[in-house]
Each structure stands twice: as C-alpha cells, then as structure tokens.
CSV table of C-alpha atoms and ligand atoms in Angstrom, one decimal:
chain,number,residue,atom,x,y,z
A,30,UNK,CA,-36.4,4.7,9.3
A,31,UNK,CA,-32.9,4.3,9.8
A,32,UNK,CA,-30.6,2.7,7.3
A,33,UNK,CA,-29.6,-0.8,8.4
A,34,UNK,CA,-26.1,-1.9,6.4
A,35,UNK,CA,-26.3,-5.6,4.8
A,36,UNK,CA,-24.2,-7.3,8.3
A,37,UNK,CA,-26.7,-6.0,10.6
A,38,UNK,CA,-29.5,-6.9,8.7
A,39,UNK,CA,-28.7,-10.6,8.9
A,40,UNK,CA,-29.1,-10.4,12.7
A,41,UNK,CA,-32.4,-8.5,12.3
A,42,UNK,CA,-35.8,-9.3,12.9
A,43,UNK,CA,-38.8,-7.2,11.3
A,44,UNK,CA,-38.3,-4.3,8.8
A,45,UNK,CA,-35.3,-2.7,7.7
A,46,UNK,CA,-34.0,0.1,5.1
A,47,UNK,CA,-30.9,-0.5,2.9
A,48,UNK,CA,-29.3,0.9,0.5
A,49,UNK,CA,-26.6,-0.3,-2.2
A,50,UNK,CA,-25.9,-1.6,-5.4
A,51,UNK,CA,-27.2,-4.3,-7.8
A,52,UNK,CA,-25.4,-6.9,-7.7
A,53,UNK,CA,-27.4,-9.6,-9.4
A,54,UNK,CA,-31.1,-9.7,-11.1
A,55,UNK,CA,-32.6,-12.8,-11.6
A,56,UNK,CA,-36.0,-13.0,-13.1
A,57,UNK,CA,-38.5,-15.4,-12.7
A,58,UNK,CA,-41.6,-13.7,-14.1
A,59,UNK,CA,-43.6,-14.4,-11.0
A,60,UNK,CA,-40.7,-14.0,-8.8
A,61,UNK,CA,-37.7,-11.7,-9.1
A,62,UNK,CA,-34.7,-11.7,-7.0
A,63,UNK,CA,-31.9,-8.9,-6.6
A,64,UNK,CA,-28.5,-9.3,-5.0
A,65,UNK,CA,-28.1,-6.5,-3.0
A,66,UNK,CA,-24.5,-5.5,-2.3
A,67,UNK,CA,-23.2,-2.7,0.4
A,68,UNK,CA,-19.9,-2.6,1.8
A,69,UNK,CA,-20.5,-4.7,4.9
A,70,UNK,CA,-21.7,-7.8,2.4
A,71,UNK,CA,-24.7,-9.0,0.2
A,72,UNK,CA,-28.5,-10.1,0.7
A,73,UNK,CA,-30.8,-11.8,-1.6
A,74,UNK,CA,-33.9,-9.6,-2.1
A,75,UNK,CA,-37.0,-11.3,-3.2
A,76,UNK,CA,-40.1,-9.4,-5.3
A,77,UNK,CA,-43.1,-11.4,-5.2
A,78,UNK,CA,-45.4,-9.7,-7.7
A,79,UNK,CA,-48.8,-10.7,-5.8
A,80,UNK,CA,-47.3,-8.9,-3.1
A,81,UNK,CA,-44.5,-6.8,-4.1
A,82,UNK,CA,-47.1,-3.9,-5.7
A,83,UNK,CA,-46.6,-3.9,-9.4
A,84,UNK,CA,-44.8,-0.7,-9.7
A,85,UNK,CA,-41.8,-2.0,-7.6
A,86,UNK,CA,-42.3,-5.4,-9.4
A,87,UNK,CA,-41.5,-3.5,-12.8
A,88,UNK,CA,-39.0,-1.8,-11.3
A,89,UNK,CA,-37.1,-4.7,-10.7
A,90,UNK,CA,-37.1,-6.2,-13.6
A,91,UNK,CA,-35.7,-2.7,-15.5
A,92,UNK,CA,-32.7,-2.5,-12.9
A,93,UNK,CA,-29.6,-2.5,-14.3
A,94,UNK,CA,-26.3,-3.7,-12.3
A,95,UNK,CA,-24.7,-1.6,-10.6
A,96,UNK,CA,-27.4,0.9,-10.2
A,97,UNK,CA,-28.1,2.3,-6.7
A,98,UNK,CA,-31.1,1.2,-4.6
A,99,UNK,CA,-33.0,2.0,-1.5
A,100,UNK,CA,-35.0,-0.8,-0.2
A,101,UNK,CA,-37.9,-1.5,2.6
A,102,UNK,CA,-38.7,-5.0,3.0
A,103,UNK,CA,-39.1,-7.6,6.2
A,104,UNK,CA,-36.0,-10.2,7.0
A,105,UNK,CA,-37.1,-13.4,6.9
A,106,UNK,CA,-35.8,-17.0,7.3
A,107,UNK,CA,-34.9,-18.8,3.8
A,108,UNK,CA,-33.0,-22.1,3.1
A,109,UNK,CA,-32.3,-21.4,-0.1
A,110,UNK,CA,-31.2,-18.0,0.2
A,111,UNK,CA,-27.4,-17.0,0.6
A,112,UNK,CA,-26.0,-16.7,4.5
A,113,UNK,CA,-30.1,-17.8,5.3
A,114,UNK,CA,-31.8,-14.9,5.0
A,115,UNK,CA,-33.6,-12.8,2.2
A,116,UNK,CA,-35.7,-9.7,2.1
A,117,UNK,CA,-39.5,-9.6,1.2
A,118,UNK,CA,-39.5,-6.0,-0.5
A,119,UNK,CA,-41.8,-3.7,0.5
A,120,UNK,CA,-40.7,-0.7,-1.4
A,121,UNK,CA,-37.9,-0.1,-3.7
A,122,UNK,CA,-36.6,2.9,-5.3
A,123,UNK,CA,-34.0,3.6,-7.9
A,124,UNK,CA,-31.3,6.2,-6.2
A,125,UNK,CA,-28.5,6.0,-9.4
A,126,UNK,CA,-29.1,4.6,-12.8
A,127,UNK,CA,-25.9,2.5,-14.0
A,128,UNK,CA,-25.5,2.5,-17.8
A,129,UNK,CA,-25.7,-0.5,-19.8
A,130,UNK,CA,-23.5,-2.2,-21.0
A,131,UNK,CA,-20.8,-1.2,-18.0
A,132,UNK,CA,-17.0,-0.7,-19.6
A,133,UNK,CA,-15.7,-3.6,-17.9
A,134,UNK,CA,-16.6,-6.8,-16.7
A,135,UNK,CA,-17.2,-5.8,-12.4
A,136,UNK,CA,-18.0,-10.0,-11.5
A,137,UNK,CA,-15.6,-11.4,-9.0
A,138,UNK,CA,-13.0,-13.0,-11.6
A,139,UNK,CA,-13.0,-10.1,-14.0
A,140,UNK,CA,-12.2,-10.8,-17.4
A,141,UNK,CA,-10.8,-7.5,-17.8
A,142,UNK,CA,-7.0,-6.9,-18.1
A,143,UNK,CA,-5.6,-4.6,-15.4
A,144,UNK,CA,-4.8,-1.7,-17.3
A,145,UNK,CA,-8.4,-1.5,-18.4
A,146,UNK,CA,-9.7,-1.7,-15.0
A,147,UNK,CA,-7.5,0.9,-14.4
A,148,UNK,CA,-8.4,3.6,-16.6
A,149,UNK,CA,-12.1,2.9,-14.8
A,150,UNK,CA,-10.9,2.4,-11.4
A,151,UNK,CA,-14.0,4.3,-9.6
A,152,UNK,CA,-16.0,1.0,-11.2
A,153,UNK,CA,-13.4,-1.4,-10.6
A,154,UNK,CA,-14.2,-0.5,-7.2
A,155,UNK,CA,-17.4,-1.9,-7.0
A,156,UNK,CA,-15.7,-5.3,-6.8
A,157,UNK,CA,-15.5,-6.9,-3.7
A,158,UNK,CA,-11.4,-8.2,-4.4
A,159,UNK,CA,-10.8,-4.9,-4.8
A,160,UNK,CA,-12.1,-3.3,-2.2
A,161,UNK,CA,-10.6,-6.0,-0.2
A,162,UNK,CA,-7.1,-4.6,-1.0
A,163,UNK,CA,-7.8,-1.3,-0.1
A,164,UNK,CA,-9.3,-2.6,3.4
A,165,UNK,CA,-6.1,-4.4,3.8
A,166,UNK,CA,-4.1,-1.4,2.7
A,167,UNK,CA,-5.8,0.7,5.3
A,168,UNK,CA,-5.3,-2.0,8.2
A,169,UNK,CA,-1.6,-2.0,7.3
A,170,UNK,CA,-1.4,1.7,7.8
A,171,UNK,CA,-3.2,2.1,10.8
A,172,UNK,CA,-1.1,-0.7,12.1
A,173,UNK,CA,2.0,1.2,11.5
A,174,UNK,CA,0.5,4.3,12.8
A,175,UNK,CA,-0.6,2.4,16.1
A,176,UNK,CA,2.7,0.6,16.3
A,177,UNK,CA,5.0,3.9,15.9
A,178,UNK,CA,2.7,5.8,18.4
A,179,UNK,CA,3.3,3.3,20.7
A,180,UNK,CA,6.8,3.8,20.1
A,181,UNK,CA,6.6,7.1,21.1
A,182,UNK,CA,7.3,8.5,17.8
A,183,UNK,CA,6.1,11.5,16.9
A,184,UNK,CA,3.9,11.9,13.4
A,185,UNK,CA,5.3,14.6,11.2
A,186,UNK,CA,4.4,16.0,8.0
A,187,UNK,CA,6.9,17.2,5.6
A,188,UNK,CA,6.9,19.7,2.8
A,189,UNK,CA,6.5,18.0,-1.1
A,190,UNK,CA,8.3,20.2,-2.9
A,191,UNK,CA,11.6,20.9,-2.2
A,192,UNK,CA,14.7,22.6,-3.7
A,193,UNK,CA,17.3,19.9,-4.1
A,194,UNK,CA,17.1,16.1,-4.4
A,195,UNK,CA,16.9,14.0,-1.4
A,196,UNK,CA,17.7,10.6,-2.9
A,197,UNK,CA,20.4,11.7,-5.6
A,198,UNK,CA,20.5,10.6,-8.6
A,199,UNK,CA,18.4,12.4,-11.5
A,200,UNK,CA,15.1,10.8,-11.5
A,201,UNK,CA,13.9,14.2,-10.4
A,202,UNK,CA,10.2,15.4,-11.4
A,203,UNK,CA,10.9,19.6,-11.8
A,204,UNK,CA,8.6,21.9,-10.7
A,205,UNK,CA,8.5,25.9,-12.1
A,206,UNK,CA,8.2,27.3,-8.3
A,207,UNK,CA,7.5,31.3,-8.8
A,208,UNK,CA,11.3,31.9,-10.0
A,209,UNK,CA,12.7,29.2,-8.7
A,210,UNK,CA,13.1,25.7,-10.1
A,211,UNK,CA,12.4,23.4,-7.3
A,212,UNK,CA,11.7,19.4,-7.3
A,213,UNK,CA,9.0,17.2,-6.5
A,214,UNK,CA,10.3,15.1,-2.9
A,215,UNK,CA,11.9,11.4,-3.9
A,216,UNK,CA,11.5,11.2,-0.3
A,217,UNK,CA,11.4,13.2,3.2
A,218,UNK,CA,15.0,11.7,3.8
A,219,UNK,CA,16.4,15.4,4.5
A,220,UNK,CA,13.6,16.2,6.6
A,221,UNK,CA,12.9,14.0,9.0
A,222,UNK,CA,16.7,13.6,10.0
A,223,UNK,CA,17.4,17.1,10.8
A,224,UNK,CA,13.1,16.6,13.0
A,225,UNK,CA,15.1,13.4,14.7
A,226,UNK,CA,18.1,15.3,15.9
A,227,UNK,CA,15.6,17.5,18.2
A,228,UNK,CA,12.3,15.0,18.7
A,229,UNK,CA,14.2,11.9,18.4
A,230,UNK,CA,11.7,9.5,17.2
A,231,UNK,CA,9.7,10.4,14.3
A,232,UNK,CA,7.9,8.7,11.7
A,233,UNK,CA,5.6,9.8,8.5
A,234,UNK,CA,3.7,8.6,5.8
A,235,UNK,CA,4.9,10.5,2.8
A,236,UNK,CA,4.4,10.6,-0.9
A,237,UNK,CA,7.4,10.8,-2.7
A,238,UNK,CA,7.5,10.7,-7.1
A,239,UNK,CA,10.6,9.4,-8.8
A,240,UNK,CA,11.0,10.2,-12.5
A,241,UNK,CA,12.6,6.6,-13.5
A,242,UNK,CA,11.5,5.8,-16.5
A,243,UNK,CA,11.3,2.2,-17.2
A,244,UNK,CA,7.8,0.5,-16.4
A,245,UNK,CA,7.2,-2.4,-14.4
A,246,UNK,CA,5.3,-4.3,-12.3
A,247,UNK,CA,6.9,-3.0,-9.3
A,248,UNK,CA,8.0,0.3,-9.4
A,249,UNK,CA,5.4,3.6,-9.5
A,250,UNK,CA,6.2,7.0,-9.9
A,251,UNK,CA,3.9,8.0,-7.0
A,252,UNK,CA,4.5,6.2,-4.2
A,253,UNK,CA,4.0,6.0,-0.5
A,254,UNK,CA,6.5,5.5,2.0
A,255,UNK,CA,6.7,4.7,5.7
A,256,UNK,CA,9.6,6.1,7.1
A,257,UNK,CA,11.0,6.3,10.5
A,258,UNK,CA,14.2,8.1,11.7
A,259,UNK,CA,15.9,7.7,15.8
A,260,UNK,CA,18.4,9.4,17.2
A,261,UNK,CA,20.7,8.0,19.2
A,262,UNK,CA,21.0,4.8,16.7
A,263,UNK,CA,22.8,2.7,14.6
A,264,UNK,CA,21.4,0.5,11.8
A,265,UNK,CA,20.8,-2.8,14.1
A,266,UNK,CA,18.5,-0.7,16.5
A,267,UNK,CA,16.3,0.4,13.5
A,268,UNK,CA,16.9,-3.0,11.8
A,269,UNK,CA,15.6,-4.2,15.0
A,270,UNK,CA,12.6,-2.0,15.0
A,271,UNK,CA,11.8,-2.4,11.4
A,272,UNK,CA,11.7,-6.6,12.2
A,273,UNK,CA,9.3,-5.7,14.6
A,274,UNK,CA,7.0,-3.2,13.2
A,275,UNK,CA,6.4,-5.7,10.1
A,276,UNK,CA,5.5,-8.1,12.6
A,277,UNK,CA,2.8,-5.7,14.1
A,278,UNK,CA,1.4,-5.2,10.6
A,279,UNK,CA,0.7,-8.7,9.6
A,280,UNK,CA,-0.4,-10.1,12.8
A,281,UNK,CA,-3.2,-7.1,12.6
A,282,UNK,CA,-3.8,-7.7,8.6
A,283,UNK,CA,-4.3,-11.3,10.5
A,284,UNK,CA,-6.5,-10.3,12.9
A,285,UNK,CA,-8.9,-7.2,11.6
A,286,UNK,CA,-9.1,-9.0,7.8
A,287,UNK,CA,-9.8,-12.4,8.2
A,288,UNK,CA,-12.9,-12.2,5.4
A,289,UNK,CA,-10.5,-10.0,2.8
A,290,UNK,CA,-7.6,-12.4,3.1
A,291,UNK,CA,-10.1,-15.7,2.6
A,292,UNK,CA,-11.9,-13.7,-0.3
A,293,UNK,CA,-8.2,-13.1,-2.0
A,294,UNK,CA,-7.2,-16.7,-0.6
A,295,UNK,CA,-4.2,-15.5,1.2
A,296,UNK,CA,-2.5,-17.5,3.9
A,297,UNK,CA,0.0,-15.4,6.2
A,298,UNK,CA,2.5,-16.2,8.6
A,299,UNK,CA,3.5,-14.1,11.3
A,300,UNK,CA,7.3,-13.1,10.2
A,301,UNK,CA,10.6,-13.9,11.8
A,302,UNK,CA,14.1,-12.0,10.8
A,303,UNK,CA,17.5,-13.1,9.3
A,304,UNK,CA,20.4,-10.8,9.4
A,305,UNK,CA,23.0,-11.4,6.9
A,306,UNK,CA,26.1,-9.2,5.1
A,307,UNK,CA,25.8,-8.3,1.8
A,308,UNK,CA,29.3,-10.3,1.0
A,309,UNK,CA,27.1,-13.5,2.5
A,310,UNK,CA,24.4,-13.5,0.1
A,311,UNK,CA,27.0,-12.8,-2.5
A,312,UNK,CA,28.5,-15.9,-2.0
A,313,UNK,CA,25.0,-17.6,-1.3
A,314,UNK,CA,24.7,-16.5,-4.6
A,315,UNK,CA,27.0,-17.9,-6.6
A,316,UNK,CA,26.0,-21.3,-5.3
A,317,UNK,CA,23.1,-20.9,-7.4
A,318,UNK,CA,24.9,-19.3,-10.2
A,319,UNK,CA,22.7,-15.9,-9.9
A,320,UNK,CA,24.1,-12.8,-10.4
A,321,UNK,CA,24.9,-10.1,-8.1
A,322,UNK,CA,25.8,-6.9,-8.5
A,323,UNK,CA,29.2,-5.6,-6.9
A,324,UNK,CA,26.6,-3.1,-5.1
A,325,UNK,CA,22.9,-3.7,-5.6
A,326,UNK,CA,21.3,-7.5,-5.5
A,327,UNK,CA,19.4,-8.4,-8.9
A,328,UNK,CA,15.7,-8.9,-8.7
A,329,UNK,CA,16.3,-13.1,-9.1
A,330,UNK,CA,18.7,-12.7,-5.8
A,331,UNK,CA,16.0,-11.0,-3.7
A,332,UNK,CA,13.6,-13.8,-5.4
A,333,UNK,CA,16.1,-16.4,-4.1
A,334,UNK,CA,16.7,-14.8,-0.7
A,335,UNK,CA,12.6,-14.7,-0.7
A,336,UNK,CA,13.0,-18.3,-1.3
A,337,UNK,CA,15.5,-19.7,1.0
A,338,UNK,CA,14.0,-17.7,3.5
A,339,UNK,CA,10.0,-17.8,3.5
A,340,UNK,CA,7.9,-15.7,6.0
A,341,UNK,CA,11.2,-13.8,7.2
A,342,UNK,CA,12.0,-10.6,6.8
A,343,UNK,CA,15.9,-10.3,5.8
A,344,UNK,CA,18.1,-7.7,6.5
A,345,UNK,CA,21.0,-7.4,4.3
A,346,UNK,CA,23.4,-5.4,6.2
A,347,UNK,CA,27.1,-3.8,5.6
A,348,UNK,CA,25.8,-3.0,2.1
A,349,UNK,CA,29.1,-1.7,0.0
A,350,UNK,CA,29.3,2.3,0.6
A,351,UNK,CA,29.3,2.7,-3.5
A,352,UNK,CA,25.4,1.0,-3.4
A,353,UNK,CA,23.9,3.7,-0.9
A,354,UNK,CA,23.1,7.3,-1.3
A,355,UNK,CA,25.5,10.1,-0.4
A,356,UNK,CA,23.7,10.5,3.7
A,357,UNK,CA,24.3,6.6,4.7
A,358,UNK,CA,27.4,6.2,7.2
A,359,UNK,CA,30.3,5.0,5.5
A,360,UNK,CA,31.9,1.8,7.7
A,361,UNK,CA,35.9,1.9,6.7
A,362,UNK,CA,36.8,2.3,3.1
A,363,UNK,CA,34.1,0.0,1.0
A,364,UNK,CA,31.1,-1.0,3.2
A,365,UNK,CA,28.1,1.1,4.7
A,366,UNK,CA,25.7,0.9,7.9
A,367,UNK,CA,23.1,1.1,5.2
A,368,UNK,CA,20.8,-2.0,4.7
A,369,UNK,CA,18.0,-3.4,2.7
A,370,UNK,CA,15.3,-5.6,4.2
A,371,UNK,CA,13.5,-8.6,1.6
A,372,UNK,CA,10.3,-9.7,2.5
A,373,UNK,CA,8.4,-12.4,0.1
A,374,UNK,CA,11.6,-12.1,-2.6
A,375,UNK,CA,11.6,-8.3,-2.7
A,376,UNK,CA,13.1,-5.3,-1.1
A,377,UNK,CA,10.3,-3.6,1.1
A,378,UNK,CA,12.6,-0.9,2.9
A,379,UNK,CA,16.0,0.6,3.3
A,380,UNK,CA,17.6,2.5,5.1
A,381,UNK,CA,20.8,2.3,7.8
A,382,UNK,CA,22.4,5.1,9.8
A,383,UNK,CA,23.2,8.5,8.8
A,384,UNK,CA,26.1,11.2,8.2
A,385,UNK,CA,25.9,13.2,11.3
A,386,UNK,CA,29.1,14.7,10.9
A,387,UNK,CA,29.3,17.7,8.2
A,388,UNK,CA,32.6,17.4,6.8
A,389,UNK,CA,31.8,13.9,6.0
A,390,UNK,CA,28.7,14.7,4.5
A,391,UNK,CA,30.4,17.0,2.2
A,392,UNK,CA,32.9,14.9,1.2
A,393,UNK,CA,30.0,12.0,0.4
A,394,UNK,CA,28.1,14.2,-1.6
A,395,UNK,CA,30.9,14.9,-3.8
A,396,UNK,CA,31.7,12.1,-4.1
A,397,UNK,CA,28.4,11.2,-5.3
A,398,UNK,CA,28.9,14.1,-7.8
A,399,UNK,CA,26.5,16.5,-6.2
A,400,UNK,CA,27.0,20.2,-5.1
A,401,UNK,CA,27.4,20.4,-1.2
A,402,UNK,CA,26.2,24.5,-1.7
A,403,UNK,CA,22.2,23.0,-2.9
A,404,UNK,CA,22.4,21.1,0.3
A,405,UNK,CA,23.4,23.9,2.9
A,406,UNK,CA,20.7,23.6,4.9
A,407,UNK,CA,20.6,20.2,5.7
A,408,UNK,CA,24.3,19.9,6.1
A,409,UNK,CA,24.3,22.6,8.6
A,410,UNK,CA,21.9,21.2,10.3
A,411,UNK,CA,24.4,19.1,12.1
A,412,UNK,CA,26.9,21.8,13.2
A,413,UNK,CA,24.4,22.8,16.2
A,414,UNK,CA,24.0,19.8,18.5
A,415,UNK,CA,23.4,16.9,16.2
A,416,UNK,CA,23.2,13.4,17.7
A,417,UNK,CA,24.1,10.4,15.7
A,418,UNK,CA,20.6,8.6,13.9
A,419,UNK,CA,19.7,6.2,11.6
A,420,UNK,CA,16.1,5.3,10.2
A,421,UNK,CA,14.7,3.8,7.2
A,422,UNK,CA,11.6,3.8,4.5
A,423,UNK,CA,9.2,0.7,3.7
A,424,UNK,CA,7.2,1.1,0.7
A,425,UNK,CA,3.4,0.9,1.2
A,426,UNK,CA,2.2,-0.3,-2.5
A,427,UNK,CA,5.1,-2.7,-2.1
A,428,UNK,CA,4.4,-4.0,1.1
A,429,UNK,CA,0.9,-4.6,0.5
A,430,UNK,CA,1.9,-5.9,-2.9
A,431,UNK,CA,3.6,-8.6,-0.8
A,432,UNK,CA,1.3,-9.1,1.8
A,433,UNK,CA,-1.3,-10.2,-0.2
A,434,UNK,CA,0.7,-11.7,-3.0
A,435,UNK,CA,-0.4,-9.4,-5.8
A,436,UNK,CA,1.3,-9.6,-9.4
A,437,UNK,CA,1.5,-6.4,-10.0
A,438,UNK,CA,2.2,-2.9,-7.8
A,439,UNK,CA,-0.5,-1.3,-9.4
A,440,UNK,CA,-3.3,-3.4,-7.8
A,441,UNK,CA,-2.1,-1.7,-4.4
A,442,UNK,CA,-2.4,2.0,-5.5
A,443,UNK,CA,-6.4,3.5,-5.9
A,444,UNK,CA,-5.2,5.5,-8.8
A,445,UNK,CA,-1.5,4.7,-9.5
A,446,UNK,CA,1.0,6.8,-11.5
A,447,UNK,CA,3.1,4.8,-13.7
A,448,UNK,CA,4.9,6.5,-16.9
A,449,UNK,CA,1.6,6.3,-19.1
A,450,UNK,CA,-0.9,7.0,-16.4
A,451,UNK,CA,-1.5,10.4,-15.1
A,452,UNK,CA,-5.6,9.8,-14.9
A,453,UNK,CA,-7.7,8.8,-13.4
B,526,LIG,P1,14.4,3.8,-1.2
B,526,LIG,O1,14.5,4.6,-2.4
B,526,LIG,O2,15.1,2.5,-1.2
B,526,LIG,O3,14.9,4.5,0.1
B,526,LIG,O4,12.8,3.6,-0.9
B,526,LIG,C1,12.4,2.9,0.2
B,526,LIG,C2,11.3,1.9,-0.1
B,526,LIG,O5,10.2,2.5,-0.8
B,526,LIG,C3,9.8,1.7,-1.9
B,526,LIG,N1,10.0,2.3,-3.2
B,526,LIG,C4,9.2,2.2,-4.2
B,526,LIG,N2,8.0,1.6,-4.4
B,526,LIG,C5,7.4,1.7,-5.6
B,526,LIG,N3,7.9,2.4,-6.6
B,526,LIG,C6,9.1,3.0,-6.5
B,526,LIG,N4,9.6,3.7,-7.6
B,526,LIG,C7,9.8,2.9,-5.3
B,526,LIG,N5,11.0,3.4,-4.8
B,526,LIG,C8,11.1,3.0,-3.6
B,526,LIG,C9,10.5,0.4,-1.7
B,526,LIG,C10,11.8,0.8,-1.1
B,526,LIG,O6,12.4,-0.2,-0.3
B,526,LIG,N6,15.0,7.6,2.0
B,526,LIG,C11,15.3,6.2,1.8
B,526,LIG,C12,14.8,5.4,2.9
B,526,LIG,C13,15.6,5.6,4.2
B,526,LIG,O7,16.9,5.3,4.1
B,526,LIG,O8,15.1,5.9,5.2
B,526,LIG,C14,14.6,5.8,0.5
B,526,LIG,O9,13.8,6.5,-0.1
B,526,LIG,O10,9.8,-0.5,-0.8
C-alpha cells in the first residue's frame, strides 16, 4: 500500500497508510487517541480496543511523543474530530522510539529559551512554527531565484576561500591553505564583478562568514547573501531592481504560505519604495533628536526610518564615500553611489556602483589602508574591456528575519553560527 501524507488523507475515502510522528496520546482506557503529525498537517487517530486488536491497543498506550509511526486504518467522518475526520486504526507499528522525557519542551508555544532550542535544533524541528520559517525561508529563495532568472541573470557559484578580503576591514576568519594563508569569503563582492563585466547580469546565493565579534540579535557569522551585479549600471538601476525583486518575494511568501504566515500570525503588505539621501534622513533625524553617524545610520535611525515609513522599502542613497568600502564609486569629494536599503527598521541590503577604473581603485584601496598588490587580480580585471556596473547584496536570515517579524536572527538560520555556537 502506498503511503498517503496527512493532506490527502482528509480528502480520502477507504484505507490509507501514513506515517509520522506522535503528536499527542490521549488515553481513555477503552478508547485511545493519537495525534498524528506529518509535514503536510495532523489527523486524529482513534484505537478502539474491541476492535483495534489488543496488541496495537497496547501499543498505543506505550507510545511516547515524538516517536515515529506507520499506520493502517479507514478515514471516516467525525464531528468531534479535528478538520472532521479521524482514522479507525487497523494496524500500527512503532518505526523510531523517542526518549522520554524529550530535552525541550516541542508544544507549539515552547517554553524553552531560544538558545536551548538551539543546541537541539534537529528536535526543535519537529515544531510546526518552526518548520514554518524554514518553508517561508525556502519560498523567499526560490522567489529570488525565479525572479533573477527571469531577469535573465545568470546563476553563478563562487569560490569560499579566497586570498584577500573582499569587504575590508579585519573581521577576517583565516584559513592555513597548504602554504598559504588564505581567508574565509565576507562576500563574493570581487567575484561576481569581474563575471558581470563579461555575462552582464549575474546573481548568487553565497555564504559569506565575518569574524565580528560582538553578539546580537542580528548579526551571524555565517550568513547568506543574495547578491546581484549589472553591467552597464549605475546605483538607481539596481536600486530599481532591488525595489522590485523584494516586491516579487513577498507577494510569493503571500501567495505559496498563506497557512505558515496565519500559524506565525503574520500580516504582509506588498512593499512600495522611498528614495532618500543620506544628508535627508540626517536631518530627518535630528527632528527626532536621534543620532546619526557622520557615515553609518544608528540601529534607532533605521528603526525610525522603519517607522515613518511602514511596508516600504527605503533606499538611502549618496551615502558619504568614508561609510562605503574601498570598490563603491566615489561621487565628487565626500559622497558615494553606494546605498543602503531599510525594510521593517533595518538594513536588508547594500550595495551601489562600482570602481571600474583601476587607478581609482588603487587609490581607494589605499586609502582604505589596504595593499593594492593582494588585490592584483581583481584590479586588473578592469584594464581589458571593463564596462561600468553596480550590484548589491540582501541578507537572507535578515530578510526573513523581517518578513516574518522574528526577534531574533537566529530563528532564521537551521543551524546558525554566532560567536558561541559552532554545533550543531
Ligand atoms: P554588506 O556587508 O552590507 O554588503 O552585506 C549585505 C547584507 O547582508 C546582510 N549581512 C548580515 N546578515 C547577518 N549577519 C551579518 N554579520 C551580516 N552582514 C551582512 C545584511 C546586509 O545588508 N558586498 C556587499 C554587498 C554589495 O555591495 O553588493 C556586502 O557584503 O542584510
């Protein structure tokens, strides 16, 4: 017999086979129920002992949750039952013994603190607000996937360790390479500028690490990027882009997870944009007496900006050139095409346009205090036919984070690294 899942069941008539966990027992010594969970959902089964056959009677009773069944039993009709329907068990049979007691508390409104769940993530799995994050993560990547392809970007994979820093900066994780010392990627910056001055548009999803060493709730030091890099662009085109490929992503989180967002009692709106300059919100700022940096906003500015502007995704543009890593284009003396964009009151991406020009570069990197000679091969990249571009990168865990409102990054990552967790 065929396995049926717990969704198709419901619209079934007759016998079926499934298979899951144990949700619930309930014992009524004459009658014993099970909740029987799978992946598509859950169904009440129902041991009669008259007619269940005293062996799978007994083994009812000893089942603890979480353990693994196979069942055979006949749909019927019930009132009383969840959704309307329960299964009359024919045969039962234990596939995987949980322990008792379990580590943590698996019910839908856990008890136990994240961290906790955490280091027993393979059984915090087994609850169904969990899961429904990672369905919602998935949809939100195959969203960006299907919106980039129809794009016509091209998908590119790029290599994770690398010889110099991408990012700057010295939140670098080191890596013994033979007799080289080489780096973890902070990101495929490098890369997928010198693929977008030959394929034009290109996009990845890439895991980049980042030594920093403070801890909180929204930084990791694994994380996953989208990026995307044009040539042939300046920072509005990609801002432009960017504006539109959130858009994509929510509206199909909207449509493909209507039952994960009403389990995790999320409303969304379909995004609009805002474009302002860095020196607006500055003076936006000081309105409400909040502090901004001369080059970076404070967390309680994005907050504000999330604030004054819900459901909009806001690009703050002609970000000062000393804010900005050593490859944005400089624009005059102070200011940069680089941007950041602020969904929900925090930065999801950034990005702007690029150095195309090598003797700029060089000069930028020094004055970022980096060695122009580590970088060689990227800056002569862009002596041989190198088209101006501009791209940018939109965290995953964050974005997800955002979209669904969690409190903190690490509900958004299966098995996050943060500065005390290497494992699971
Ligand atoms: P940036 O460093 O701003 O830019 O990263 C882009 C986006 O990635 C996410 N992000 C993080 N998420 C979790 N933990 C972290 N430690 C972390 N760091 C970054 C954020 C952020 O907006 N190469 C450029 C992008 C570009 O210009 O194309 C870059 O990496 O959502």
């Amino acid at each position: 017999m065929e396995r049926s899942y717990i969704e198709e069941a419901f619209k079934k008539k007759g016998k079926v086979l499934l298979k899951g966990w144990v949700h619930e027992v309930r014992d009524l010594s004459k009658i014993r129920f099970i909740i029987l969970r799978d992946i598509t959902g859950q169904i009440q089964l129902v041991g009669v002992k008259s007619e269940t056959g005293e062996k799978a009677f007994e083994l009812m009773k000893s089942l603890n949750r979480e353990s693994v069944i196979s069942v055979i039993g006949e749909v019927k009709d019930s009132k009383q039952a969840p959704g309307g329907k329960e299964v009359l068990i024919e045969k039962i049979e234990l596939i995987a013994k949980a322990e008792h007691p379990l580590p943590i508390d698996v019910s839908d409104f856990s008890k136990t603190e994240l961290p906790k769940r955490l280091d027993y993530r393979f059984l915090d799995l087994h609850r169904k607000q969990t899961q429904a994050i990672f369905k919602v993560q998935s949809t939100i990547q195959q969203a960006y996937m299907e919106f980039m392809i129809n794009e016509g970007a091209v998908m590119a994979q790029f290599p994770s360790i690398i010889g110099s820093s991408s990012e700057g900066g010295t939140d670098l994780f080191n890596v013994q390479y033979f007799e080289k010392k080489a780096c973890l990627s902070q990101s495929c910056q490098l890369y997928k500028q010198m693929l977008a001055c030959s394929m034009e548009k290109v996009f990845a999803i890439f895991t980049v690490w980042r030594a920093e060493k403070h801890n909180t709730v929204r930084h990791l030091n694994e994380s996953r990027q989208f990026d995307y890099e044009q040539a042939f662009a300046d920072d509005k085109v990609v801002m432009e882009v960017l504006g539109r490929c959130v858009h994509y992503i929510v509206k199909r989180v909207m449509e493909l997870n209507k039952k994960e967002l009403e389990l995790l009692e999320v409303k969304l709106k379909i995004p609009t944009t805002k474009y302002i300059t860095f020196a607006q919100v500055s003076e936006i700022m000081k309105k409400y007496k909040i502090h901004v940096g001369k080059d970076d906003l404070s967390g309680e500015a994005e907050e504000k900006l999330g604030e004054l502007y819900p459901d909009t995704i806001v690009f703050v543009h002609d970000w000062p050139l000393s804010g900005k890593p050593f490859y944005i284009m400089p624009k005059g003396k102070d200011l940069s095409y680089g941007f950041d964009a602020i969904y929900k009151g925090m930065e999801i991406s950034s990005g702007g346009q690029r150095i195309h020009l090598p003797d700029l570069l060089i000069e930028r990197l020094k004055a970022k205090g980096l060695d122009p000679k580590q970088f060689k091969a990227y800056v002569d990249s862009f002596r041989y036919g190198a088209p101006m571009h501009a791209g940018w990168g939109v965290g995953l865990e964050r974005i997800t984070m955002l979209i669904l409102g969690l409190k903190n990054i690490r509900e958004a990552v299966l098995f996050p690294r943060d500065r005390d967790r290497v494992s699971p």
